[in-house]
Amino acid sequence: MFEPFFTTKGLGKGTGQGLALAHSVIVKKHNGRLTFETEQGVGTTFFIFLPLSVEE
């Protein structure tokens, strides 16, 4: 899901870059977490967790 070019949209309706970019910034750059919960027929909720401080 967080791989570049992954999309559930039809051809020409998205680039598949949104979650890959979000993962890169939140997880790799800021040492945060990006998780989600899905309920079929209802939708998906994404959770973004960012650390308050960076441990050295």
PDB file of C-alpha atoms in Angstrom:
ATOM      1  CA  MET A   1       0.000   0.000   0.000  1.00  0.00           C
ATOM      2  CA  PHE A   2       2.887   2.381   0.725  1.00  0.00           C
ATOM      3  CA  GLU A   3       4.779   1.394  -2.435  1.00  0.00           C
ATOM      4  CA  PRO A   4       5.122   3.972  -5.197  1.00  0.00           C
ATOM      5  CA  PHE A   5       2.480   3.727  -7.936  1.00  0.00           C
ATOM      6  CA  PHE A   6       0.040   1.631  -5.843  1.00  0.00           C
ATOM      7  CA  THR A   7      -3.469   2.843  -6.545  1.00  0.00           C
ATOM      8  CA  THR A   8      -6.999   1.545  -6.332  1.00  0.00           C
ATOM      9  CA  LYS A   9      -8.260   4.171  -8.742  1.00  0.00           C
ATOM     10  CA  GLY A  10      -8.989   3.619 -12.408  1.00  0.00           C
ATOM     11  CA  LEU A  11      -6.500   4.243 -15.178  1.00  0.00           C
ATOM     12  CA  GLY A  12      -5.631   7.938 -15.406  1.00  0.00           C
ATOM     13  CA  LYS A  13      -7.323   8.788 -12.082  1.00  0.00           C
ATOM     14  CA  GLY A  14      -4.302   8.915  -9.794  1.00  0.00           C
ATOM     15  CA  THR A  15      -0.546   8.591  -9.691  1.00  0.00           C
ATOM     16  CA  GLY A  16      -0.178   6.231  -6.740  1.00  0.00           C
ATOM     17  CA  GLN A  17       2.297   8.606  -5.111  1.00  0.00           C
ATOM     18  CA  GLY A  18       0.276   9.959  -2.167  1.00  0.00           C
ATOM     19  CA  LEU A  19       0.817   7.229   0.438  1.00  0.00           C
ATOM     20  CA  ALA A  20       4.383   6.569  -0.713  1.00  0.00           C
ATOM     21  CA  LEU A  21       5.245  10.243  -0.175  1.00  0.00           C
ATOM     22  CA  ALA A  22       3.404  10.384   3.156  1.00  0.00           C
ATOM     23  CA  HIS A  23       5.263   7.273   4.355  1.00  0.00           C
ATOM     24  CA  SER A  24       8.595   8.717   3.267  1.00  0.00           C
ATOM     25  CA  VAL A  25       8.064  11.989   5.140  1.00  0.00           C
ATOM     26  CA  ILE A  26       6.332  10.674   8.271  1.00  0.00           C
ATOM     27  CA  VAL A  27       8.235   7.416   8.837  1.00  0.00           C
ATOM     28  CA  LYS A  28      11.627   7.838   7.213  1.00  0.00           C
ATOM     29  CA  LYS A  29      12.247  11.556   7.739  1.00  0.00           C
ATOM     30  CA  HIS A  30      10.503  12.189  11.083  1.00  0.00           C
ATOM     31  CA  ASN A  31      10.680   8.713  12.704  1.00  0.00           C
ATOM     32  CA  GLY A  32       6.909   8.597  13.048  1.00  0.00           C
ATOM     33  CA  ARG A  33       4.300   5.964  12.304  1.00  0.00           C
ATOM     34  CA  LEU A  34       1.592   5.819   9.669  1.00  0.00           C
ATOM     35  CA  THR A  35      -1.101   3.210  10.279  1.00  0.00           C
ATOM     36  CA  PHE A  36      -4.662   2.626   9.173  1.00  0.00           C
ATOM     37  CA  GLU A  37      -7.869   0.790  10.003  1.00  0.00           C
ATOM     38  CA  THR A  38     -10.290  -0.333   7.317  1.00  0.00           C
ATOM     39  CA  GLU A  39     -13.943  -1.232   7.642  1.00  0.00           C
ATOM     40  CA  GLN A  40     -15.294  -2.814   4.478  1.00  0.00           C
ATOM     41  CA  GLY A  41     -18.156  -0.856   3.000  1.00  0.00           C
ATOM     42  CA  VAL A  42     -17.446   2.113   5.295  1.00  0.00           C
ATOM     43  CA  GLY A  43     -13.935   3.374   4.538  1.00  0.00           C
ATOM     44  CA  THR A  44     -10.409   3.703   5.847  1.00  0.00           C
ATOM     45  CA  THR A  45      -9.054   5.890   8.639  1.00  0.00           C
ATOM     46  CA  PHE A  46      -5.357   6.781   8.630  1.00  0.00           C
ATOM     47  CA  PHE A  47      -3.463   7.589  11.819  1.00  0.00           C
ATOM     48  CA  ILE A  48      -0.307   9.703  11.853  1.00  0.00           C
ATOM     49  CA  PHE A  49       1.974   9.532  14.883  1.00  0.00           C
ATOM     50  CA  LEU A  50       4.897  11.957  15.157  1.00  0.00           C
ATOM     51  CA  PRO A  51       7.402  11.987  18.019  1.00  0.00           C
ATOM     52  CA  LEU A  52       7.430  15.038  20.259  1.00  0.00           C
ATOM     53  CA  SER A  53      11.218  14.997  20.361  1.00  0.00           C
ATOM     54  CA  VAL A  54      14.023  13.133  18.631  1.00  0.00           C
ATOM     55  CA  GLU A  55      16.131  10.810  20.765  1.00  0.00           C
ATOM     56  CA  GLU A  56      19.848  11.205  20.219  1.00  0.00           C
TER      57      GLU A  56
END
